[in-house]
């Protein structure tokens, strides 16, 4: 925590020094003081839009997780699905979300739905592939043991393969938490009437670079806090994860 | 009262990488006795054991009886890291969708000396303690046939010694087949010892050392037997 504060202070100091030393005009790179003023003057406006972006991230995360989880489960359960769907899912990753974001806006409108879809799409693959890998890599010894015990197949999936896949799933969810904000902001950039991405785009067009920075800092802080919260949650959920035991 | 079964092998055949490892292998492992199957690595002794568990194939109808359930213990303790010791002991019940008999599980943990560790997670236990939990889980299954694949191979000598003692005591009266490459373990635990070695692989005659198990191994005749067994395994491996 102390380290984080020192890093942040160091960053602000370097930023201040850079602006003071080069004398770069404020409409190219505003100093920390100017950004702070812009932030204070527009606190309500920024907060309003931040709340919308935050909602998009959380809902996008929820939808993407749900879709990724069910997809991985379906793939693990059915060989037919694996053979036909797995190549398709991998191939779908060749299309960047950035490229289809305008389509999402066309189909789902300027509102929050297209941003949730963008965030969900961007996290779908990391979640699905991490969880599927985890399910597929159940220790063969466990499966042997289960067979000698006369275990029922659905219960093997639920009580053996699912928990063994949890550490892998947790890694996928951590990645998702880191990139979900990107999805939401991409959605806002291609067409929105609210949100931090919208604030940045609009302020940029009006040469209000200080406001762009203010929104950017709020977004970065949000993303960090969101990631830290998810990381904590995953660690609490999977206490046997070797990552934690090694600490 | 327990009514144990004997295990039969008829014309068992194992092909490994296109080369037959053994063919026409016949054997009977006596009911209610602790049999140690001894041999160098790579002779297919684990595969034989797995065949009795329904986990491997050594020819059509080669193993009988075909058991729907056995008690199985491997070298890896295979404890589920998300369950505590008690949950691991009752894993079989949970995977069959049965209600777990917690009193029985606690009693078994007490028998393996872990009465006060029922709530411990596997990563909080030592290697020896983990294998004790695995033994309790094996006992919880309460099967007439118990199959063990080098269950104590990964443990240090004193821990292995104590666990062998527990296994000999707690598994008495069941048909136990234990695979090992350690002649000393076989002599300590086996009512009967069979050596699986040679090329092509053959099953040696039944060796039944004197004395009740677990044997202390302080008898000169046992040491002589150990030397002889090591010789047989070494010849088989060459």
Short mmCIF file of C-alpha atoms in Angstrom, two decimals:
data_model
loop_
_atom_site.label_atom_id
_atom_site.label_comp_id
_atom_site.label_asym_id
_atom_site.label_seq_id
_atom_site.Cartn_x
_atom_site.Cartn_y
_atom_site.Cartn_z
CA UNK A 1 0.00 0.00 0.00
CA UNK A 2 2.79 2.40 0.99
CA UNK A 3 4.67 1.32 -2.10
CA UNK A 4 1.64 2.18 -4.27
CA UNK A 5 1.44 5.67 -2.75
CA UNK A 6 5.17 6.26 -3.32
CA UNK A 7 4.87 5.10 -6.94
CA UNK A 8 1.86 7.39 -7.51
CA UNK A 9 3.63 10.38 -5.91
CA UNK A 10 6.77 9.70 -7.95
CA UNK A 11 4.70 9.54 -11.11
CA UNK A 12 2.99 12.88 -10.38
CA UNK A 13 6.37 14.50 -9.56
CA UNK A 14 7.91 13.25 -12.81
CA UNK A 15 4.88 14.46 -14.74
CA UNK A 16 5.13 17.91 -13.09
CA UNK A 17 8.86 18.10 -13.80
CA UNK A 18 8.35 17.12 -17.45
CA UNK A 19 5.71 19.81 -18.02
CA UNK A 20 7.75 22.47 -16.19
CA UNK A 21 11.02 21.60 -17.95
CA UNK A 22 9.71 21.39 -21.52
CA UNK A 23 7.18 24.21 -21.25
CA UNK A 24 4.80 22.18 -23.39
CA UNK A 25 1.48 24.04 -23.91
CA UNK A 26 -1.39 22.92 -21.69
CA UNK A 27 -3.56 21.95 -24.64
CA UNK A 28 -0.95 19.32 -25.56
CA UNK A 29 0.03 18.06 -22.09
CA UNK A 30 -1.54 19.75 -19.04
CA UNK A 31 0.30 19.62 -15.71
CA UNK A 32 -1.03 17.78 -12.65
CA UNK A 33 -2.33 20.99 -11.06
CA UNK A 34 -4.43 21.90 -14.11
CA UNK A 35 -5.84 18.38 -14.29
CA UNK A 36 -6.69 18.52 -10.59
CA UNK A 37 -8.57 21.78 -11.13
CA UNK A 38 -10.42 20.33 -14.13
CA UNK A 39 -11.31 17.35 -12.02
CA UNK A 40 -12.60 19.49 -9.16
CA UNK A 41 -14.60 21.76 -11.47
CA UNK A 42 -16.22 18.80 -13.22
CA UNK A 43 -16.43 16.35 -10.33
CA UNK A 44 -20.18 15.85 -10.64
CA UNK A 45 -20.03 15.43 -14.41
CA UNK A 46 -17.16 12.94 -14.19
CA UNK A 47 -18.82 11.00 -11.37
CA UNK A 48 -22.06 10.70 -13.34
CA UNK A 49 -20.25 9.27 -16.35
CA UNK A 50 -17.93 7.13 -14.27
CA UNK A 51 -20.94 5.48 -12.67
CA UNK A 52 -22.23 4.53 -16.11
CA UNK A 53 -18.88 3.11 -17.21
CA UNK A 54 -18.61 1.20 -13.96
CA UNK A 55 -22.06 -0.29 -14.46
CA UNK A 56 -21.07 -1.33 -17.99
CA UNK A 57 -17.90 -3.02 -16.71
CA UNK A 58 -19.70 -4.91 -13.94
CA UNK A 59 -22.60 -6.03 -16.12
CA UNK A 60 -20.26 -6.88 -19.00
CA UNK A 61 -18.18 -8.94 -16.60
CA UNK A 62 -21.28 -10.76 -15.38
CA UNK A 63 -22.60 -11.54 -18.87
CA UNK A 64 -19.15 -12.51 -20.20
CA UNK A 65 -18.46 -14.77 -17.21
CA UNK A 66 -21.81 -16.47 -17.53
CA UNK A 67 -21.33 -17.04 -21.26
CA UNK A 68 -17.72 -18.21 -20.87
CA UNK A 69 -18.58 -20.58 -18.03
CA UNK A 70 -21.52 -22.19 -19.77
CA UNK A 71 -19.57 -22.51 -22.99
CA UNK A 72 -16.65 -24.24 -21.25
CA UNK A 73 -19.00 -26.57 -19.37
CA UNK A 74 -20.85 -27.50 -22.55
CA UNK A 75 -17.57 -28.16 -24.35
CA UNK A 76 -16.29 -30.32 -21.49
CA UNK A 77 -19.47 -32.38 -21.44
CA UNK A 78 -20.01 -33.01 -25.13
CA UNK A 79 -17.49 -34.39 -27.59
CA UNK A 80 -19.71 -33.38 -30.50
CA UNK A 81 -19.64 -29.74 -29.36
CA UNK A 82 -15.88 -29.89 -28.86
CA UNK A 83 -15.26 -31.14 -32.37
CA UNK A 84 -17.52 -28.58 -34.07
CA UNK A 85 -17.46 -25.56 -31.80
CA UNK A 86 -13.91 -25.37 -30.48
CA UNK A 87 -12.31 -24.37 -33.83
CA UNK A 88 -15.11 -21.87 -34.35
CA UNK A 89 -14.56 -20.27 -30.96
CA UNK A 90 -10.82 -20.06 -31.50
CA UNK A 91 -11.35 -18.58 -34.97
CA UNK A 92 -13.73 -15.99 -33.55
CA UNK A 93 -10.74 -14.55 -31.69
CA UNK A 94 -9.26 -13.47 -35.02
CA UNK A 95 -11.89 -10.70 -35.11
CA UNK A 96 -10.89 -7.84 -32.79
CA UNK A 97 -13.70 -6.46 -30.66
CA UNK A 98 -12.64 -3.03 -31.91
CA UNK A 99 -13.67 -4.05 -35.42
CA UNK A 100 -17.15 -5.20 -34.49
CA UNK A 101 -17.87 -2.52 -31.89
CA UNK A 102 -19.53 -0.25 -34.51
CA UNK A 103 -21.79 -3.18 -35.43
CA UNK A 104 -22.71 -3.66 -31.79
CA UNK A 105 -23.73 -0.01 -31.62
CA UNK A 106 -25.75 -0.43 -34.83
CA UNK A 107 -27.53 -3.50 -33.47
CA UNK A 108 -27.88 -2.63 -29.80
CA UNK A 109 -28.05 1.16 -29.95
CA UNK A 110 -26.11 4.01 -28.35
CA UNK A 111 -27.14 3.00 -24.86
CA UNK A 112 -25.52 0.80 -22.27
CA UNK A 113 -26.35 -2.53 -23.98
CA UNK A 114 -23.75 -2.24 -26.76
CA UNK A 115 -21.01 -1.47 -24.18
CA UNK A 116 -21.99 -4.43 -22.02
CA UNK A 117 -21.83 -6.59 -25.13
CA UNK A 118 -18.36 -5.26 -26.03
CA UNK A 119 -17.03 -5.90 -22.51
CA UNK A 120 -18.65 -9.34 -22.41
CA UNK A 121 -17.21 -10.26 -25.81
CA UNK A 122 -13.70 -9.23 -24.88
CA UNK A 123 -13.67 -11.33 -21.70
CA UNK A 124 -15.59 -14.31 -23.08
CA UNK A 125 -12.59 -16.03 -24.62
CA UNK A 126 -10.10 -15.79 -21.73
CA UNK A 127 -12.76 -17.06 -19.32
CA UNK A 128 -14.00 -19.86 -21.56
CA UNK A 129 -10.54 -21.09 -22.52
CA UNK A 130 -9.12 -20.94 -18.98
CA UNK A 131 -12.08 -22.83 -17.52
CA UNK A 132 -12.19 -25.35 -20.35
CA UNK A 133 -8.46 -26.05 -19.96
CA UNK A 134 -8.96 -26.51 -16.23
CA UNK A 135 -11.83 -28.95 -16.78
CA UNK A 136 -9.91 -30.89 -19.42
CA UNK A 137 -6.83 -31.24 -17.24
CA UNK A 138 -8.33 -33.03 -14.28
CA UNK A 139 -5.65 -35.28 -12.78
CA UNK A 140 -6.15 -38.74 -14.32
CA UNK A 141 -5.53 -40.23 -10.86
CA UNK A 142 -8.65 -38.48 -9.52
CA UNK A 143 -10.75 -39.91 -12.35
CA UNK A 144 -9.39 -43.43 -11.70
CA UNK A 145 -10.17 -43.08 -8.03
CA UNK A 146 -13.69 -41.89 -8.83
CA UNK A 147 -14.26 -44.90 -11.08
CA UNK A 148 -13.16 -47.39 -8.44
CA UNK A 149 -15.60 -45.67 -6.07
CA UNK A 150 -18.52 -46.22 -8.41
CA UNK A 151 -19.00 -42.47 -8.84
CA UNK A 152 -21.86 -41.00 -10.90
CA UNK A 153 -20.82 -39.07 -13.97
CA UNK A 154 -22.66 -35.78 -13.26
CA UNK A 155 -21.26 -35.83 -9.73
CA UNK A 156 -17.72 -36.36 -11.06
CA UNK A 157 -18.17 -33.22 -13.15
CA UNK A 158 -19.71 -31.22 -10.31
CA UNK A 159 -17.65 -32.40 -7.34
CA UNK A 160 -14.31 -33.37 -8.91
CA UNK A 161 -13.70 -31.74 -12.28
CA UNK A 162 -15.35 -28.40 -11.44
CA UNK A 163 -13.35 -27.78 -8.23
CA UNK A 164 -10.09 -28.91 -9.90
CA UNK A 165 -10.75 -26.35 -12.63
CA UNK A 166 -11.32 -23.50 -10.17
CA UNK A 167 -7.68 -22.29 -9.94
CA UNK A 168 -7.55 -22.10 -13.75
CA UNK A 169 -10.92 -20.37 -13.80
CA UNK A 170 -9.70 -17.87 -11.20
CA UNK A 171 -6.77 -16.97 -13.47
CA UNK A 172 -9.21 -16.46 -16.34
CA UNK A 173 -11.44 -14.25 -14.20
CA UNK A 174 -8.42 -12.16 -13.13
CA UNK A 175 -7.50 -11.59 -16.78
CA UNK A 176 -11.15 -10.75 -17.49
CA UNK A 177 -11.17 -8.18 -14.69
CA UNK A 178 -8.10 -6.52 -16.21
CA UNK A 179 -9.53 -6.26 -19.74
CA UNK A 180 -13.25 -5.73 -19.13
CA UNK A 181 -12.76 -1.93 -18.77
CA UNK A 182 -11.09 -1.91 -22.20
CA UNK A 183 -14.18 -3.50 -23.73
CA UNK A 184 -16.52 -0.99 -22.12
CA UNK A 185 -14.43 2.01 -23.24
CA UNK A 186 -14.10 0.67 -26.79
CA UNK A 187 -17.88 0.47 -26.85
CA UNK A 188 -18.12 4.08 -25.69
CA UNK A 189 -15.60 5.33 -28.24
CA UNK A 190 -17.47 4.05 -31.25
CA UNK A 191 -20.72 5.64 -30.21
CA UNK A 192 -22.10 6.73 -26.87
CA UNK A 193 -23.85 9.59 -25.14
CA UNK A 194 -22.41 8.92 -21.70
CA UNK A 195 -19.52 7.22 -19.91
CA UNK A 196 -15.86 8.00 -19.29
CA UNK A 197 -14.89 7.02 -22.85
CA UNK A 198 -17.49 9.46 -24.13
CA UNK A 199 -16.15 12.21 -21.84
CA UNK A 200 -12.61 11.63 -23.11
CA UNK A 201 -13.61 11.65 -26.76
CA UNK A 202 -15.74 14.78 -26.40
CA UNK A 203 -13.18 16.68 -24.32
CA UNK A 204 -10.46 15.76 -26.79
CA UNK A 205 -12.51 17.22 -29.63
CA UNK A 206 -12.94 20.43 -27.62
CA UNK A 207 -9.19 20.60 -26.88
CA UNK A 208 -9.98 20.15 -23.16
CA UNK A 209 -6.97 17.89 -22.66
CA UNK A 210 -7.04 18.48 -18.89
CA UNK A 211 -10.51 16.92 -18.74
CA UNK A 212 -9.33 14.00 -20.88
CA UNK A 213 -6.64 13.35 -18.30
CA UNK A 214 -9.04 13.67 -15.39
CA UNK A 215 -11.36 11.08 -16.94
CA UNK A 216 -8.40 8.86 -17.81
CA UNK A 217 -7.13 8.90 -14.22
CA UNK A 218 -10.57 8.01 -12.87
CA UNK A 219 -10.83 5.18 -15.38
CA UNK A 220 -7.39 3.83 -14.45
CA UNK A 221 -8.21 4.04 -10.73
CA UNK A 222 -11.49 2.23 -11.34
CA UNK A 223 -9.82 -0.50 -13.33
CA UNK A 224 -7.17 -0.99 -10.63
CA UNK A 225 -9.68 -1.14 -7.78
CA UNK A 226 -11.91 -3.48 -9.76
CA UNK A 227 -8.99 -5.79 -10.50
CA UNK A 228 -7.81 -5.76 -6.88
CA UNK A 229 -11.32 -6.59 -5.65
CA UNK A 230 -11.71 -9.49 -8.10
CA UNK A 231 -8.22 -10.72 -7.25
CA UNK A 232 -9.09 -10.77 -3.52
CA UNK A 233 -12.37 -12.50 -4.23
CA UNK A 234 -10.67 -15.21 -6.31
CA UNK A 235 -8.04 -15.81 -3.65
CA UNK A 236 -10.76 -16.20 -1.02
CA UNK A 237 -12.71 -18.54 -3.31
CA UNK A 238 -9.76 -20.80 -4.15
CA UNK A 239 -7.70 -20.95 -0.95
CA UNK A 240 -5.81 -24.06 -2.15
CA UNK A 241 -4.48 -22.30 -5.25
CA UNK A 242 -0.72 -22.97 -5.28
CA UNK A 243 -0.20 -19.31 -6.12
CA UNK A 244 -1.41 -18.36 -2.67
CA UNK A 245 0.17 -21.22 -0.78
CA UNK A 246 3.60 -20.30 -2.17
CA UNK A 247 3.34 -16.74 -0.94
CA UNK B 1 -18.66 -61.17 9.04
CA UNK B 2 -16.58 -60.45 6.01
CA UNK B 3 -16.79 -62.85 3.10
CA UNK B 4 -13.74 -62.05 1.02
CA UNK B 5 -13.21 -63.02 -2.60
CA UNK B 6 -10.17 -64.47 -4.27
CA UNK B 7 -8.92 -62.77 -7.42
CA UNK B 8 -8.27 -64.72 -10.58
CA UNK B 9 -6.17 -64.03 -13.64
CA UNK B 10 -6.69 -66.21 -16.73
CA UNK B 11 -4.60 -65.92 -19.87
CA UNK B 12 -3.83 -62.30 -19.14
CA UNK B 13 -1.97 -60.57 -21.94
CA UNK B 14 -0.36 -57.17 -22.13
CA UNK B 15 1.09 -55.63 -25.26
CA UNK B 16 3.22 -52.58 -24.82
CA UNK B 17 4.29 -50.60 -27.88
CA UNK B 18 3.54 -53.56 -30.15
CA UNK B 19 5.74 -55.90 -28.08
CA UNK B 20 3.98 -58.45 -25.86
CA UNK B 21 5.09 -57.92 -22.25
CA UNK B 22 3.36 -61.04 -21.00
CA UNK B 23 0.98 -63.62 -22.43
CA UNK B 24 -1.05 -66.46 -20.93
CA UNK B 25 -0.48 -65.25 -17.39
CA UNK B 26 -2.57 -67.20 -14.86
CA UNK B 27 -2.78 -66.51 -11.17
CA UNK B 28 -4.96 -66.71 -8.13
CA UNK B 29 -4.66 -64.28 -5.26
CA UNK B 30 -6.08 -65.88 -2.16
CA UNK B 31 -9.20 -64.63 -0.42
CA UNK B 32 -8.74 -62.70 2.80
CA UNK B 33 -4.98 -62.56 2.46
CA UNK B 34 -2.52 -59.74 1.95
CA UNK B 35 -0.64 -60.45 -1.28
CA UNK B 36 2.33 -58.37 -2.35
CA UNK B 37 3.07 -58.28 -6.04
CA UNK B 38 6.76 -57.57 -6.33
CA UNK B 39 8.71 -56.71 -9.43
CA UNK B 40 11.00 -54.26 -11.19
CA UNK B 41 9.42 -51.25 -12.85
CA UNK B 42 7.97 -51.73 -16.30
CA UNK B 43 6.86 -55.37 -15.97
CA UNK B 44 3.19 -54.47 -15.94
CA UNK B 45 2.43 -55.07 -12.27
CA UNK B 46 0.55 -51.79 -11.97
CA UNK B 47 -1.40 -52.67 -15.11
CA UNK B 48 -2.45 -55.99 -13.55
CA UNK B 49 -3.64 -54.14 -10.48
CA UNK B 50 -5.49 -51.61 -12.63
CA UNK B 51 -7.11 -54.46 -14.54
CA UNK B 52 -8.65 -55.77 -11.31
CA UNK B 53 -9.93 -52.25 -10.63
CA UNK B 54 -11.49 -52.06 -14.09
CA UNK B 55 -9.07 -49.31 -15.10
CA UNK B 56 -7.00 -51.31 -17.60
CA UNK B 57 -7.49 -54.15 -20.05
CA UNK B 58 -5.39 -57.34 -20.05
CA UNK B 59 -7.50 -59.40 -22.42
CA UNK B 60 -11.18 -60.37 -22.60
CA UNK B 61 -12.35 -62.16 -19.48
CA UNK B 62 -8.81 -62.18 -18.10
CA UNK B 63 -9.73 -60.86 -14.67
CA UNK B 64 -12.44 -62.25 -12.46
CA UNK B 65 -14.49 -61.37 -10.65
CA UNK B 66 -15.25 -58.12 -12.46
CA UNK B 67 -15.80 -55.84 -9.52
CA UNK B 68 -18.12 -52.85 -9.80
CA UNK B 69 -16.32 -51.24 -6.88
CA UNK B 70 -12.99 -51.74 -5.13
CA UNK B 71 -11.05 -49.84 -2.51
CA UNK B 72 -8.16 -48.21 -4.36
CA UNK B 73 -5.04 -46.55 -3.05
CA UNK B 74 -2.31 -45.12 -5.24
CA UNK B 75 1.16 -43.69 -4.64
CA UNK B 76 -0.26 -40.20 -5.03
CA UNK B 77 -2.55 -39.58 -2.05
CA UNK B 78 -5.10 -37.98 -4.42
CA UNK B 79 -6.58 -35.80 -1.70
CA UNK B 80 -8.91 -33.12 -3.00
CA UNK B 81 -7.32 -29.80 -1.97
CA UNK B 82 -10.71 -28.11 -1.58
CA UNK B 83 -11.94 -30.64 0.99
CA UNK B 84 -10.78 -31.08 4.58
CA UNK B 85 -9.58 -34.46 5.85
CA UNK B 86 -13.11 -35.51 6.78
CA UNK B 87 -14.45 -34.51 3.36
CA UNK B 88 -11.72 -36.49 1.67
CA UNK B 89 -12.49 -39.60 3.66
CA UNK B 90 -16.13 -39.41 2.60
CA UNK B 91 -15.34 -38.49 -1.03
CA UNK B 92 -16.73 -41.79 -2.32
CA UNK B 93 -20.11 -41.16 -0.72
CA UNK B 94 -20.25 -37.65 -2.14
CA UNK B 95 -19.37 -38.89 -5.66
CA UNK B 96 -22.03 -41.59 -5.47
CA UNK B 97 -24.61 -39.09 -4.24
CA UNK B 98 -24.97 -40.86 -0.90
CA UNK B 99 -25.26 -39.28 2.50
CA UNK B 100 -21.83 -39.33 4.14
CA UNK B 101 -21.48 -41.36 7.34
CA UNK B 102 -19.54 -38.76 9.32
CA UNK B 103 -19.35 -40.79 12.52
CA UNK B 104 -17.72 -43.64 10.62
CA UNK B 105 -15.33 -41.22 8.88
CA UNK B 106 -14.30 -39.67 12.21
CA UNK B 107 -13.79 -43.11 13.68
CA UNK B 108 -11.54 -44.09 10.74
CA UNK B 109 -9.53 -40.88 11.09
CA UNK B 110 -9.05 -41.76 14.75
CA UNK B 111 -7.89 -45.24 13.77
CA UNK B 112 -5.17 -43.79 11.52
CA UNK B 113 -4.17 -41.41 14.33
CA UNK B 114 -5.66 -38.21 12.95
CA UNK B 115 -8.64 -37.71 15.28
CA UNK B 116 -7.72 -34.07 15.90
CA UNK B 117 -7.01 -33.24 12.22
CA UNK B 118 -10.48 -33.88 10.75
CA UNK B 119 -10.89 -30.22 9.78
CA UNK B 120 -7.41 -29.77 8.31
CA UNK B 121 -6.92 -28.98 4.62
CA UNK B 122 -4.56 -31.33 2.73
CA UNK B 123 -1.91 -28.63 2.32
CA UNK B 124 -1.80 -28.27 6.10
CA UNK B 125 -0.85 -31.95 6.51
CA UNK B 126 2.53 -33.67 6.16
CA UNK B 127 3.13 -36.31 3.49
CA UNK B 128 2.65 -39.09 6.01
CA UNK B 129 -0.55 -37.55 7.38
CA UNK B 130 -1.92 -37.13 3.88
CA UNK B 131 -1.31 -40.79 3.12
CA UNK B 132 -3.05 -41.66 6.41
CA UNK B 133 -6.10 -39.72 5.25
CA UNK B 134 -5.92 -41.64 1.96
CA UNK B 135 -5.81 -44.89 3.94
CA UNK B 136 -8.87 -43.80 5.95
CA UNK B 137 -10.63 -42.96 2.66
CA UNK B 138 -9.74 -46.45 1.37
CA UNK B 139 -11.18 -48.00 4.54
CA UNK B 140 -14.32 -45.86 4.32
CA UNK B 141 -15.13 -47.59 1.02
CA UNK B 142 -15.35 -50.80 3.08
CA UNK B 143 -14.77 -53.17 0.15
CA UNK B 144 -13.73 -56.81 0.36
CA UNK B 145 -11.05 -56.22 -2.24
CA UNK B 146 -8.39 -53.58 -1.61
CA UNK B 147 -5.93 -52.68 -4.38
CA UNK B 148 -2.85 -50.64 -3.58
CA UNK B 149 -0.30 -49.32 -6.05
CA UNK B 150 2.96 -48.51 -4.23
CA UNK B 151 1.00 -46.56 -1.63
CA UNK B 152 3.99 -45.83 0.61
CA UNK B 153 6.70 -45.31 -2.00
CA UNK B 154 6.92 -41.54 -1.59
CA UNK B 155 7.38 -41.53 2.20
CA UNK B 156 10.47 -41.40 4.39
CA UNK B 157 11.50 -44.63 6.14
CA UNK B 158 10.02 -44.11 9.65
CA UNK B 159 6.74 -42.77 8.26
CA UNK B 160 6.55 -45.68 5.81
CA UNK B 161 7.19 -48.11 8.67
CA UNK B 162 4.29 -46.76 10.73
CA UNK B 163 1.92 -46.69 7.77
CA UNK B 164 2.76 -50.28 6.88
CA UNK B 165 1.86 -51.22 10.42
CA UNK B 166 -1.46 -49.41 10.16
CA UNK B 167 -2.25 -50.98 6.79
CA UNK B 168 -1.48 -54.51 8.01
CA UNK B 169 -3.67 -54.05 11.07
CA UNK B 170 -6.58 -52.20 9.54
CA UNK B 171 -6.86 -54.23 6.34
CA UNK B 172 -6.76 -57.62 8.06
CA UNK B 173 -9.38 -60.05 6.74
CA UNK B 174 -9.73 -58.43 3.32
CA UNK B 175 -8.29 -59.58 0.03
CA UNK B 176 -5.47 -57.11 -0.45
CA UNK B 177 -3.26 -56.86 -3.50
CA UNK B 178 -0.36 -54.46 -3.05
CA UNK B 179 2.07 -53.65 -5.83
CA UNK B 180 5.58 -52.68 -4.78
CA UNK B 181 9.16 -52.76 -5.98
CA UNK B 182 10.48 -52.92 -2.42
CA UNK B 183 11.20 -56.52 -1.20
CA UNK B 184 11.36 -55.26 2.37
CA UNK B 185 7.82 -53.89 2.15
CA UNK B 186 6.62 -57.17 0.67
CA UNK B 187 8.27 -59.14 3.48
CA UNK B 188 6.82 -56.84 6.11
CA UNK B 189 3.26 -56.91 4.81
CA UNK B 190 2.63 -59.95 2.61
CA UNK B 191 0.99 -63.15 3.76
CA UNK B 192 1.86 -64.16 0.24
CA UNK B 193 4.49 -62.68 -2.06
CA UNK B 194 4.53 -63.11 -5.84
CA UNK B 195 7.40 -61.92 -7.99
CA UNK B 196 6.58 -60.64 -11.43
CA UNK B 197 9.77 -60.53 -13.49
CA UNK B 198 11.65 -61.92 -16.47
CA UNK B 199 11.43 -61.61 -20.21
CA UNK B 200 8.85 -62.64 -21.18
CA UNK B 201 7.37 -61.65 -17.83
CA UNK B 202 6.44 -64.58 -15.59
CA UNK B 203 4.77 -64.78 -12.22
CA UNK B 204 6.86 -66.62 -9.63
CA UNK B 205 5.53 -69.18 -7.12
CA UNK B 206 3.67 -68.13 -3.98
CA UNK B 207 6.09 -67.26 -1.22
CA UNK B 208 4.61 -67.28 2.28
CA UNK B 209 7.08 -66.08 4.90
CA UNK B 210 6.61 -67.17 8.51
CA UNK B 211 5.19 -64.96 11.21
CA UNK B 212 2.28 -62.59 11.66
CA UNK B 213 2.22 -59.29 9.76
CA UNK B 214 3.41 -56.62 10.07
CA UNK B 215 6.70 -58.45 10.49
CA UNK B 216 9.45 -56.68 12.38
CA UNK B 217 12.10 -57.87 9.85
CA UNK B 218 14.58 -58.66 12.63
CA UNK B 219 14.67 -62.36 11.70
CA UNK B 220 17.73 -63.66 9.86
CA UNK B 221 15.63 -65.92 7.63
CA UNK B 222 13.69 -62.85 6.41
CA UNK B 223 16.93 -61.08 5.55
CA UNK B 224 18.05 -64.12 3.58
CA UNK B 225 14.71 -64.07 1.78
CA UNK B 226 15.13 -60.36 1.02
CA UNK B 227 18.49 -61.04 -0.61
CA UNK B 228 16.93 -63.82 -2.67
CA UNK B 229 14.02 -61.58 -3.76
CA UNK B 230 16.35 -58.76 -4.73
CA UNK B 231 18.25 -61.28 -6.85
CA UNK B 232 15.07 -62.44 -8.58
CA UNK B 233 13.97 -58.88 -9.33
CA UNK B 234 17.42 -57.91 -10.55
CA UNK B 235 17.60 -60.95 -12.87
CA UNK B 236 14.14 -60.13 -14.16
CA UNK B 237 15.11 -56.56 -14.86
CA UNK B 238 18.28 -57.47 -16.77
#
